[in-house]
Short mmCIF file of C-alpha atoms and ligand atoms in Angstrom, two decimals:
data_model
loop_
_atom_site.label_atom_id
_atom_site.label_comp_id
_atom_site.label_asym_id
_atom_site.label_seq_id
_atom_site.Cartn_x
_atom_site.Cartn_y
_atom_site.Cartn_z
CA UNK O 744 0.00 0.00 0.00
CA UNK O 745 1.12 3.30 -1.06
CA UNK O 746 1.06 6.29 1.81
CA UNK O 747 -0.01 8.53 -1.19
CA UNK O 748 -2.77 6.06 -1.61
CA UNK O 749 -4.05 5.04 1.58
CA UNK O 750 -6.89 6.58 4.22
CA UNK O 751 -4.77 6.70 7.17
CA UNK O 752 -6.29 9.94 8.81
CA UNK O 753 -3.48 10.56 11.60
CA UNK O 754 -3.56 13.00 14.52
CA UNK O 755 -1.43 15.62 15.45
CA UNK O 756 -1.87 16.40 18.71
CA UNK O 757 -3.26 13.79 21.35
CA UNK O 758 -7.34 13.46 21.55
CA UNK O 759 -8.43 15.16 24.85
CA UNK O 760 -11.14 12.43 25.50
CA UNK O 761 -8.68 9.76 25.76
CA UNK O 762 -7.91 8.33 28.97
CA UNK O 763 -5.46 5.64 28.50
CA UNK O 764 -2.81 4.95 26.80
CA UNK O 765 -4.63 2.11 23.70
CA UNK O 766 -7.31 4.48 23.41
CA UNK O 767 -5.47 7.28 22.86
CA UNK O 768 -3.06 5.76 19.91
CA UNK O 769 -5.83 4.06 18.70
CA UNK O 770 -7.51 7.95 17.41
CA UNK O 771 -4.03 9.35 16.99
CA UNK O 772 -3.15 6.53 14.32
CA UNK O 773 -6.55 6.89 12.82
CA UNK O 774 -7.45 3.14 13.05
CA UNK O 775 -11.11 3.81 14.53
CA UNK O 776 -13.65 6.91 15.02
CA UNK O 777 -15.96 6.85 17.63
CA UNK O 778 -19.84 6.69 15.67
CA UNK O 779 -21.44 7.14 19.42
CA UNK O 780 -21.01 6.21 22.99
CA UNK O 781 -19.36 2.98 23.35
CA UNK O 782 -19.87 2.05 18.78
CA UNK O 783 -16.77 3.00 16.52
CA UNK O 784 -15.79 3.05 12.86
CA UNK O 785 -13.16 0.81 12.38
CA UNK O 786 -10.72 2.88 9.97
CA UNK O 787 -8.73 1.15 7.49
CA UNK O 788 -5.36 0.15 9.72
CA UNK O 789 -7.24 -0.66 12.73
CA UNK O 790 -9.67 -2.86 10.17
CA UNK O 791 -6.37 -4.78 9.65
CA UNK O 792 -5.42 -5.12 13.14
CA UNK O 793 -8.73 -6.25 13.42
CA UNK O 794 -8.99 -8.80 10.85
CA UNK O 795 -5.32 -10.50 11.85
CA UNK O 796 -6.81 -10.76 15.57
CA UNK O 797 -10.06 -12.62 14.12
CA UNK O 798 -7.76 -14.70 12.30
CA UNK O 799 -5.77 -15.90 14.91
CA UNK O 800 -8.73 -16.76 16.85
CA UNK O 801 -10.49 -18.86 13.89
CA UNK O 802 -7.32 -20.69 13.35
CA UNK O 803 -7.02 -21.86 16.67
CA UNK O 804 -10.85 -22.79 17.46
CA UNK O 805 -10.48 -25.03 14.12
CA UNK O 806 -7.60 -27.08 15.10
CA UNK O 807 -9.52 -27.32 18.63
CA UNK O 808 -12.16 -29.03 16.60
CA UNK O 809 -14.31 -26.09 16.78
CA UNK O 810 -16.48 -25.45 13.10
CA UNK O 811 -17.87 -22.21 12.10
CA UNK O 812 -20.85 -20.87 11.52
CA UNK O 813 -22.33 -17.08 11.31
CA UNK O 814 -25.06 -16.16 13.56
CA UNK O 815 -27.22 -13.06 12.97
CA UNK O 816 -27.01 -9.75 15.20
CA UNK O 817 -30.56 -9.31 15.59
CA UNK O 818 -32.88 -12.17 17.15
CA UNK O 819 -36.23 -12.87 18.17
CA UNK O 820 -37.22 -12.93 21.75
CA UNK O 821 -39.15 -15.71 22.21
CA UNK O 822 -36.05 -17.65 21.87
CA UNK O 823 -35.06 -15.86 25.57
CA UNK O 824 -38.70 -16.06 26.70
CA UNK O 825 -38.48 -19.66 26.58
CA UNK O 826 -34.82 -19.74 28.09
CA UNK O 827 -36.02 -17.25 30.67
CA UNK O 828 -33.64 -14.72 30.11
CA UNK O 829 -35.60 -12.21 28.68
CA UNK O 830 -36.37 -9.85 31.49
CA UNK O 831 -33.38 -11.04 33.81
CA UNK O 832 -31.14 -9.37 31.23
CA UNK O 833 -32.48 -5.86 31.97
CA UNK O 834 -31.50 -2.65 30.39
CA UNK O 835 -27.93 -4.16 28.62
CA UNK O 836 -30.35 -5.81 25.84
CA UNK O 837 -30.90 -3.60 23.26
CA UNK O 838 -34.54 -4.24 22.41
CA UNK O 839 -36.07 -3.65 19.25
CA UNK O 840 -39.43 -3.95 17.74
CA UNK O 841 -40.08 -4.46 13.83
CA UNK O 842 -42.73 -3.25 11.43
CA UNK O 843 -44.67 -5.75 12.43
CA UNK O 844 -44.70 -5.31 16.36
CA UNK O 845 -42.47 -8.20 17.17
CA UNK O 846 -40.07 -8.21 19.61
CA UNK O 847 -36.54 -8.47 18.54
CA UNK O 848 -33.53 -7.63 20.12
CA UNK O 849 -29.71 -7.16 19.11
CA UNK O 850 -27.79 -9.73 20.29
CA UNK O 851 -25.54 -9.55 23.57
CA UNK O 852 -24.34 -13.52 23.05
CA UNK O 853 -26.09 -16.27 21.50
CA UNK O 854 -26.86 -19.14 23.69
CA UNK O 855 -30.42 -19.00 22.68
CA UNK O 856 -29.63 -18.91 19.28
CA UNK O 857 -27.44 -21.78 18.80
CA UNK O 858 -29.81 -24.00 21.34
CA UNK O 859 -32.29 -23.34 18.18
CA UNK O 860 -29.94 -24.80 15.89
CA UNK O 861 -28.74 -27.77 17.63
CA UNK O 862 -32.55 -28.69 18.93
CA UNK O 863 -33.33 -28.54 15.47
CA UNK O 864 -31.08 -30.74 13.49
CA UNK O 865 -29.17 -32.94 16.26
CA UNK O 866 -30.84 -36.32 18.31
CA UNK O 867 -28.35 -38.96 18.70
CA UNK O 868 -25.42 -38.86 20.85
CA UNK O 869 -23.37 -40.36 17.80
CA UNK O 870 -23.57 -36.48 16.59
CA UNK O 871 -21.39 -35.34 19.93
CA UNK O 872 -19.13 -33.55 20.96
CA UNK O 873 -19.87 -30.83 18.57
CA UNK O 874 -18.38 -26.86 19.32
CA UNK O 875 -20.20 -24.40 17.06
CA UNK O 876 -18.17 -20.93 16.98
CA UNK O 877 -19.20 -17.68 15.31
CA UNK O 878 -17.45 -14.23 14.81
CA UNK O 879 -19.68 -11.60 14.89
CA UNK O 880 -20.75 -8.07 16.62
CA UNK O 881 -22.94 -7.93 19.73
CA UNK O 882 -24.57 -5.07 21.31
CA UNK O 883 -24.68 -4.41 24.96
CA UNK O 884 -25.91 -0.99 26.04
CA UNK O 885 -23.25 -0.84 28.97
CA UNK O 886 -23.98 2.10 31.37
CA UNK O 887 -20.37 3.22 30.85
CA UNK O 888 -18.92 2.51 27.74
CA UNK O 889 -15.16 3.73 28.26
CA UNK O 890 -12.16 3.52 27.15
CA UNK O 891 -12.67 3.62 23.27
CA UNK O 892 -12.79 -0.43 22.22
CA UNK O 893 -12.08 -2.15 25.77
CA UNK O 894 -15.94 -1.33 26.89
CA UNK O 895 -17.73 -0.64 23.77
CA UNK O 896 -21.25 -0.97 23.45
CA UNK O 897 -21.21 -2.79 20.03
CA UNK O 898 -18.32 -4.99 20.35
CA UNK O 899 -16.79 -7.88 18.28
CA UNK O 900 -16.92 -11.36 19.77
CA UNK O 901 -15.86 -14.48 18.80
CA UNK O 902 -17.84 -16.94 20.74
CA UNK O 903 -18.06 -20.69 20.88
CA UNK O 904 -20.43 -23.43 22.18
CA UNK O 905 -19.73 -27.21 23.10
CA UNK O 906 -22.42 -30.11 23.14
CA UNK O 907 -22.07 -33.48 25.15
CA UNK O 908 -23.66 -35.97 26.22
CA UNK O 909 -22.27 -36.24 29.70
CA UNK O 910 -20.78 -33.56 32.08
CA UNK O 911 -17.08 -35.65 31.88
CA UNK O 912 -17.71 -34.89 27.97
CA UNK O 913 -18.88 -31.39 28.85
CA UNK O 914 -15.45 -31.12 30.96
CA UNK O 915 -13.51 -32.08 28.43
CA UNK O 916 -14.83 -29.66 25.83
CA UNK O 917 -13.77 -26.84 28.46
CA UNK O 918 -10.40 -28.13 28.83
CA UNK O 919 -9.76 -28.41 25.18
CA UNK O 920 -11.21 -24.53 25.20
CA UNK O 921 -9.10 -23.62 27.99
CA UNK O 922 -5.87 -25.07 26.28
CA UNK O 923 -7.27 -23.12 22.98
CA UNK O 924 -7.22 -19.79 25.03
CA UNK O 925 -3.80 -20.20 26.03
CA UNK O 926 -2.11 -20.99 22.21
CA UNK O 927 -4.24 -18.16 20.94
CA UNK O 928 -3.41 -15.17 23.71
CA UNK O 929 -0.03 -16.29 23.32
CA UNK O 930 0.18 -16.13 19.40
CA UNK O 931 -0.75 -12.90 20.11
CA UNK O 932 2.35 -11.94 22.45
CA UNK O 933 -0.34 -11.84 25.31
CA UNK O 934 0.26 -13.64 28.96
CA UNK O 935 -3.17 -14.19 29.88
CA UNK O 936 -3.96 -15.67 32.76
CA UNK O 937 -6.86 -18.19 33.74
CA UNK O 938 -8.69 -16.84 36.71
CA UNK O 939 -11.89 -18.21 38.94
CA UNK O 940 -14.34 -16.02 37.80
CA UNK O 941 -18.19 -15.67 38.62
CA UNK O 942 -20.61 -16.45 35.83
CA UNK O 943 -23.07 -13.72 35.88
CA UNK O 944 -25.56 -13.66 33.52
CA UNK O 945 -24.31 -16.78 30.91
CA UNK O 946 -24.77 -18.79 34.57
CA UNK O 947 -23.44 -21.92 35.02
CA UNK O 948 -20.91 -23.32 37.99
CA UNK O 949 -17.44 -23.31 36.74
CA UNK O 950 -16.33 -20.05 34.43
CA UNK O 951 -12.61 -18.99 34.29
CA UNK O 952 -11.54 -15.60 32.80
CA UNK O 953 -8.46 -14.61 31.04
CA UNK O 954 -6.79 -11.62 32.26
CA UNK O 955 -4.15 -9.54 30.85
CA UNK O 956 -1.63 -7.80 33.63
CA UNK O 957 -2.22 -3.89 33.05
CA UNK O 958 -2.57 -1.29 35.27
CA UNK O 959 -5.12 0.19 33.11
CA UNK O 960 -7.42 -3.06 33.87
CA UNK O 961 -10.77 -2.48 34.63
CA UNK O 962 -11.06 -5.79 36.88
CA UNK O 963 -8.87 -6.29 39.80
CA UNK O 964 -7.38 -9.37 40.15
CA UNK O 965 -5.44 -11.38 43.02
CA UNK O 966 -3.37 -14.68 42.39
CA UNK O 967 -0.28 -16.78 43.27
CA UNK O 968 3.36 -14.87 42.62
CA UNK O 969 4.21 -18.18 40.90
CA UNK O 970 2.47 -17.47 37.94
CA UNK O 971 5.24 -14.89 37.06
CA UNK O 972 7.05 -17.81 36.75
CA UNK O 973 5.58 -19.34 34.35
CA UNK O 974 7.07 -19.51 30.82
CA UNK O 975 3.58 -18.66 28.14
CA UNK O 976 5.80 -18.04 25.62
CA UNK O 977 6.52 -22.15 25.24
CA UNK O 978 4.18 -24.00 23.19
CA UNK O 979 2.96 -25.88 25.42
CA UNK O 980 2.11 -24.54 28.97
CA UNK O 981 1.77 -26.97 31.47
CA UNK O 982 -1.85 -26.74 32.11
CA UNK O 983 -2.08 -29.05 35.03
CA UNK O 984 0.31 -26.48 36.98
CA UNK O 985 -1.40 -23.47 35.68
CA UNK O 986 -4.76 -24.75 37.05
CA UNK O 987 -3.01 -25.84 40.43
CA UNK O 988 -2.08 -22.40 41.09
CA UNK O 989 -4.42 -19.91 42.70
CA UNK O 990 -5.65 -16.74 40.73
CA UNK O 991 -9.39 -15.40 40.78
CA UNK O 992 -11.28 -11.86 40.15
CA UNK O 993 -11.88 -10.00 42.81
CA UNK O 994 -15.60 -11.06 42.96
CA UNK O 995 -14.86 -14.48 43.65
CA UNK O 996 -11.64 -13.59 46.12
CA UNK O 997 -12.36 -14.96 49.61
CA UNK O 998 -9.24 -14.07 51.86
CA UNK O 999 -10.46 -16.52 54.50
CA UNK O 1000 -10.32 -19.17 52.19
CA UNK O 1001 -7.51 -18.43 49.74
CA UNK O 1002 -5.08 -21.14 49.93
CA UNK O 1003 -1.57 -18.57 49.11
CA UNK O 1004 0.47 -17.38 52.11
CA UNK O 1005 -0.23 -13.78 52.14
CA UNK O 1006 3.48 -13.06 51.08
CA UNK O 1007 2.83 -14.73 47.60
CA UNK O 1008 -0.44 -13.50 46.71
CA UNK O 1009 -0.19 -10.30 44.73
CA UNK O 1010 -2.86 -8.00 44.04
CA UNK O 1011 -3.29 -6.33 40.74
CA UNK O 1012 -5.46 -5.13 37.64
CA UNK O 1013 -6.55 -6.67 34.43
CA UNK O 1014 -8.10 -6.55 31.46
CA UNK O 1015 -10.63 -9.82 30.48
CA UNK O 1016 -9.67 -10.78 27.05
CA UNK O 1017 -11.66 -13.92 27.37
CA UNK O 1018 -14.04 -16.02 29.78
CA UNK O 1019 -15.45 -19.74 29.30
CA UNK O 1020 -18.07 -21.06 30.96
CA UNK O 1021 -19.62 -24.78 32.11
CA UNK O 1022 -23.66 -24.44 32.69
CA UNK O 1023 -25.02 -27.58 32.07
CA UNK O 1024 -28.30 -27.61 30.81
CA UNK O 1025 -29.43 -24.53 31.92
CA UNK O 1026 -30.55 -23.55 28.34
CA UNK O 1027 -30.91 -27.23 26.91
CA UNK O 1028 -33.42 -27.90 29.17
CA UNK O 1029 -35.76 -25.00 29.67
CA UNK O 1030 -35.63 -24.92 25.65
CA UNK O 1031 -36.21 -28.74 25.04
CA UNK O 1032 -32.32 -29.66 23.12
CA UNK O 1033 -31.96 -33.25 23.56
CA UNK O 1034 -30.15 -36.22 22.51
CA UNK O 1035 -30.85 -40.13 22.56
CA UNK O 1036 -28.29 -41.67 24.75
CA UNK O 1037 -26.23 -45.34 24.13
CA UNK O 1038 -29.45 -46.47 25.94
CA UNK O 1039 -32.37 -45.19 24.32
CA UNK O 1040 -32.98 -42.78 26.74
CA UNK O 1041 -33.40 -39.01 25.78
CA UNK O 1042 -30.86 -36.76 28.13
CA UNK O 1043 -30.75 -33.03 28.08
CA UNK O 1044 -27.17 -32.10 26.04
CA UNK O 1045 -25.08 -30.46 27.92
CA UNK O 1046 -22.99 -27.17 27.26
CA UNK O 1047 -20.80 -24.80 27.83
CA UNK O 1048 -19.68 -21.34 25.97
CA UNK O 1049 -16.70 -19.76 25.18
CA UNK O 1050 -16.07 -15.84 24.57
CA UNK O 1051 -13.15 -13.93 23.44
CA UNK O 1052 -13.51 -10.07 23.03
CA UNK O 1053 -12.08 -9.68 19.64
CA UNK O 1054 -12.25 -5.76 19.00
CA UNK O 1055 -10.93 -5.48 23.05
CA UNK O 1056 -8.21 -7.14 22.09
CA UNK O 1057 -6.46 -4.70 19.93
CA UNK O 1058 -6.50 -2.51 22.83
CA UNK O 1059 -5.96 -4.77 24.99
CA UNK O 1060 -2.35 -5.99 22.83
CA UNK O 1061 -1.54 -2.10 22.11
CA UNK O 1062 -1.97 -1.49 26.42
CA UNK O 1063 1.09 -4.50 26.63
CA UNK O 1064 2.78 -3.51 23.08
CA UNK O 1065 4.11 -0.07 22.83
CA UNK O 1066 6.41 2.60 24.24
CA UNK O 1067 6.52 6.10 24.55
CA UNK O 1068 7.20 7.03 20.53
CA UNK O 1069 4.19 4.40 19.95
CA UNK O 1070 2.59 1.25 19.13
CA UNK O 1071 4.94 -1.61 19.00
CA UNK O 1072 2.94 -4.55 17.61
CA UNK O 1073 3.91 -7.67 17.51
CA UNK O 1074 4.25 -9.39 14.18
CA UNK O 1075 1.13 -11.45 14.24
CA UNK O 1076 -1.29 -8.66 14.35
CA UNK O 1077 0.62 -5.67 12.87
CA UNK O 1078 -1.33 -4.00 10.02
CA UNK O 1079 1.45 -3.58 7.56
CA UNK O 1080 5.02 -6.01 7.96
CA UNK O 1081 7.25 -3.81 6.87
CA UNK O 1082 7.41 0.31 6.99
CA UNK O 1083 9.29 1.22 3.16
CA UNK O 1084 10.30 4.73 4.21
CA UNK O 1085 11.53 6.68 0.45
CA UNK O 1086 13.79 9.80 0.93
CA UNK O 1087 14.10 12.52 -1.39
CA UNK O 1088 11.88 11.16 -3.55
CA UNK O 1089 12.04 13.97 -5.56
CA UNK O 1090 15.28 12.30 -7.11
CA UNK O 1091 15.25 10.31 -9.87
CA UNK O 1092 17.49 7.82 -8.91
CA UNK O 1093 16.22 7.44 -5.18
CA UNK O 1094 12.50 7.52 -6.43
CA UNK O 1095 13.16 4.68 -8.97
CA UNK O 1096 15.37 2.33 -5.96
CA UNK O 1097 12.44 2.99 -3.61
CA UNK O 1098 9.37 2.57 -6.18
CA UNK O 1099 11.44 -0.99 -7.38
CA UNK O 1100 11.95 -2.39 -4.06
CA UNK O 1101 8.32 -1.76 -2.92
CA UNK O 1102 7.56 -3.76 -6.73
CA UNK O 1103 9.84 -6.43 -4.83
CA UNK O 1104 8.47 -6.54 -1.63
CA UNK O 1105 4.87 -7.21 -3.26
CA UNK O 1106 5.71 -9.55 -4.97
CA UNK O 1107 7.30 -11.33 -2.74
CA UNK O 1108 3.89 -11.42 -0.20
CA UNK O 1109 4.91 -9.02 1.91
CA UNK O 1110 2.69 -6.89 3.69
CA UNK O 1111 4.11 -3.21 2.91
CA UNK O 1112 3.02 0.46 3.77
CA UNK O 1113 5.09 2.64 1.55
CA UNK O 1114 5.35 6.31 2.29
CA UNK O 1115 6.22 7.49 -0.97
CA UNK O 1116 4.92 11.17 0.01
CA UNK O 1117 6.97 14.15 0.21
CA UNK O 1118 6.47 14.67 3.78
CA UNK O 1119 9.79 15.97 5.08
CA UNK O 1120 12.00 12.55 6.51
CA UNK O 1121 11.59 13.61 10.21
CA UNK O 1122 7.57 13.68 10.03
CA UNK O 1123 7.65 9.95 8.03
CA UNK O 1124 9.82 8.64 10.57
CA UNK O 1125 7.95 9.74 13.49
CA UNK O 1126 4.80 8.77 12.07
CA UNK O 1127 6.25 5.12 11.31
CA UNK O 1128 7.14 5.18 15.26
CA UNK O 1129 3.40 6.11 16.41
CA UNK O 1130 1.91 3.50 13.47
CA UNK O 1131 4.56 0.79 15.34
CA UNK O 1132 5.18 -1.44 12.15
CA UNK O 1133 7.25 -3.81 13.33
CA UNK O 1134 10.15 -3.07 10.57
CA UNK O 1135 10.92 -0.27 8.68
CA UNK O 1136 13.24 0.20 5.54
CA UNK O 1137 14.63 3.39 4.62
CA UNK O 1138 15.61 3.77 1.24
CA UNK O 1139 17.64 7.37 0.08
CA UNK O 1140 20.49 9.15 -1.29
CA UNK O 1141 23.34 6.77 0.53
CA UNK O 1142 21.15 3.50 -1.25
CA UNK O 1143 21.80 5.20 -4.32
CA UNK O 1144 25.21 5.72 -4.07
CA UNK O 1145 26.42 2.58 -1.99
CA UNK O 1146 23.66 0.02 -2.79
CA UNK O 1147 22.80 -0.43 0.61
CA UNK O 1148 19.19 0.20 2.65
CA UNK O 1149 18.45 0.27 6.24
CA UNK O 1150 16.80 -2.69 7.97
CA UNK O 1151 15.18 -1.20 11.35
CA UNK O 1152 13.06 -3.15 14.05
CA UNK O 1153 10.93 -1.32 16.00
CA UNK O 1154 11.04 -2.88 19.16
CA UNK O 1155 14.83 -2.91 19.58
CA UNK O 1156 15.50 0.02 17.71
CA UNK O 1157 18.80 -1.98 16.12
CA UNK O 1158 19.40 -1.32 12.84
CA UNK O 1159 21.15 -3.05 9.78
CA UNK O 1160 22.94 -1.70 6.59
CA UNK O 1161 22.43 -3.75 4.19
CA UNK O 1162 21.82 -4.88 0.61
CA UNK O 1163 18.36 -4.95 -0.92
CA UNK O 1164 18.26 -8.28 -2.06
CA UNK O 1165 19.52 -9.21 1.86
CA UNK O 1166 16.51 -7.09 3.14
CA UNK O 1167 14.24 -9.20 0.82
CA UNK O 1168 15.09 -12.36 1.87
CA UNK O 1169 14.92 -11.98 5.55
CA UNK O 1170 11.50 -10.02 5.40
CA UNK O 1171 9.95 -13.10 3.11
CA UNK O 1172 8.21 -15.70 4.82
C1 P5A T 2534 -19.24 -16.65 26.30
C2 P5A T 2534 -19.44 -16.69 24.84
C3 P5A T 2534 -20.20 -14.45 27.09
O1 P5A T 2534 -20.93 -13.64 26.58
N1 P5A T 2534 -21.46 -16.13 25.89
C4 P5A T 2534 -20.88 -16.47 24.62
C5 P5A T 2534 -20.44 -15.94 26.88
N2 P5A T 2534 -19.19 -14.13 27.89
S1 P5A T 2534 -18.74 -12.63 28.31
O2 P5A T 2534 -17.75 -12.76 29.32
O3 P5A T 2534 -19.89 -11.87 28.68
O4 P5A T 2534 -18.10 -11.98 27.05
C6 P5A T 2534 -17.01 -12.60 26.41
C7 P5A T 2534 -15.88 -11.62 26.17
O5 P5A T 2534 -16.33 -10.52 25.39
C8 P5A T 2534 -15.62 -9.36 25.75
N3 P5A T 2534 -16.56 -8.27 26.12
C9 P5A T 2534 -16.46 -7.00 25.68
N4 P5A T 2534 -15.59 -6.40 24.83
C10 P5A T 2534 -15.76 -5.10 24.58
N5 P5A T 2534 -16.76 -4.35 25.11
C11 P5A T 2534 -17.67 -4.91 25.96
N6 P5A T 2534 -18.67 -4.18 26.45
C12 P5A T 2534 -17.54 -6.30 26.27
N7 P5A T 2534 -18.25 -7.17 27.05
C13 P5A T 2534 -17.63 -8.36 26.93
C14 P5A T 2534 -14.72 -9.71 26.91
O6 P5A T 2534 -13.41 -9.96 26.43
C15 P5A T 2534 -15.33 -10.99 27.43
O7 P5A T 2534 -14.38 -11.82 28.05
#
């Protein structure tokens, strides 16, 4: 993508609404614009950001076993009447009624909705397990959306739901989940950690929510100093160790009965990236889903559902990625690979080198933002910084004349001299 090109609508100066730090380079790099309280426009490089971080999450419900589907934003209520949720829900349901009088609403999570599907098409337990995942928007109408995307009111949510006969299959689905959660914060350079968590209004006995360190956190959070030694960054955490250590929200907290030494439990915020919960059949049964068992005999399925805040997350990642020039993204969600920064473009020479390479880099599959305006070098390289591409090559005068370009990563700040074809080859792949 060429700068000259491209709807990247950057601020100057810092928004005054802004209070933290995600939020704030989130309007100053132009990726969203707020629509109304707690809804945004996703602009074109936060629409990337967005996109990678739905990606990663797809790709790691599939090989779970998970198969998607898409689910539609609005719904009817009598699908709640008959689960009973209806009125419990209260104001957060955005309620709507069409031409017709009926009552629909816009869709804070679909338990309801997928009951309908399964009750309608699956009877035998030879059909289970089965997890049904979607990706789409829900609407809550929070009382205090804040924060630009962390508390939104229409916010992007990939959400799952497991089937199974029994509640050891039913356990098993969450573990698998659980183990999901882990591989995907952690492709995302996230450490999130499982924490006891209450259910609320999804219900159920056994949730666990994944919370990111930051001080920023709008939950507060208390759990076992060994965590910090825990290496995410392996492939494979050892779950049975993570789940043997203490670490719950605040809500479910009970100093009395916390089994840490006071001297290892630390105290701290987060912010709740995801949260899975176990509830049985507390939507199977009140809306009739069943399945005939080995035996003959027709058994309520049990379930369990699985929510990651997609659209939090990229403020969520940009709260533990950046510094004080920026975003610093990690390479698995950054909207462009490579920064190609072009220098006196007014010169032949260095406007041909530069216009090549990006031909090159294309070519080669690399995702490339190009500034190939002639904003003076100072304003491109600061703007670079804020964007927090995770490499940037500067092509100019000193390419022309010694055939070299400059390699620079972001988050070190080291920097390499060297040819182009060199620069190619290590940014392919
Ligand atoms: C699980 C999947 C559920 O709704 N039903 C389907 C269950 N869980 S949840 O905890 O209520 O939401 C799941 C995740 O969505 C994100 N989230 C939000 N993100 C932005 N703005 C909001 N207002 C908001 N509310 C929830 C969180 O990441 C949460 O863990």
């Amino acid at each position: 993508m060429r700068v000259s090109r491209y709807f990247m609508p950057v601020l100057r100066e810092d928004p005054a609404e802004a209070e933290i730090v995600s939020h704030r380079l989130m309007l100053r790099c132009g990726m969203i614009q707020q629509a109304a309280a707690g809804i945004y426009n996703w602009l074109p490089l936060g629409f990337r950001v967005l996109r990678k971080v739905e990606q990663i999450c797809r790709e790691e419900m599939e090989r779970a076993g998970a198969i998607e589907i898409l689910m539609p934003t609005i719904q009817p209520a009598s699908w709640w009447k008959e689960s009973g949720r209806y009125e419990a829900y209260g104001k957060e349901m955005l309620r709507i009624r069409d031409r017709h009088d009926r009552e629909m609403l816009y869709g804070p999570t679909n338990e309801e909705n997928v009951v309908d599907i399964f009750r309608r098409h699956v009877k035998s337990y030879r059909q289970l397990p089965l997890n049904l995942f979607h990706i789409q928007w829900k609407f809550r109408d929070e009382i205090r959306p804040r924060f630009g995307v962390m508390r939104g009111r229409e916010f992007l949510m990939k959400d799952a739901y497991s089937f199974d006969l029994d509640y050891e299959g039913a356990k098993r689905s969450y573990e698998n989940m659980f183990v999901a959660y882990l591989r995907t914060f952690r492709r995302m350079g996230l450490v999130a950690i499982p924490m006891i968590a209450e259910s609320g209004p999804i219900g159920g006995n056994m949730s666990h929510e994944f919370q990111i360190l930051a001080s920023t956190g709008e939950s507060v959070v208390y759990y076992d100093a060994a965590f910090e030694e825990i290496d995410f960054s392996v492939d494979e955490v050892d779950v049975g160790r993570l789940t043997s250590l203490y670490a719950a929200v605040e809500e479910r907290h009970d100093p009395e009965k916390c089994p840490v030494p006071p001297e290892r439990l630390k105290k701290a915020r987060g912010i709740e990236v995801g949260h899975i919960f176990y509830f049985g059949t507390k939507y199977s049964r009140p809306m009739g889903a069943t399945v005939s068992g080995p035996d003959g005999r027709e058994v309520y399925v049990e379930m369990g559902s699985y929510g990651i805040g997609v659209s939090r997350l990229v403020g969520a990642i940009i709260e533990a990625h950046h510094d004080e020039k920026g975003i610093v993204w990690p390479e698995s969600v950054a909207p462009f690979k490579v920064a190609l920064i072009g220098l006196r473009l007014d010169d032949e020479a260095c406007r041909k080198m530069a216009d090549g390479l990006y031909e090159k880099m294309l070519n080669a599959g690399i995702e490339v933002l190009y500034d190939d305006t002639d904003e003076r070098p100072g304003s491109k390289f600061t703007t670079m910084e804020l964007i927090g591409i995770p490499w940037q090559v500067v092509v100019g005068p000193r390419s022309v004349r010694q055939g070299v370009v400059e390699l620079k990563h972001r988050a070190t700040g080291e920097s390499f001299e060297l040819s182009p074809e060199a620069v190619l080859n290590r940014l392919a792949g």
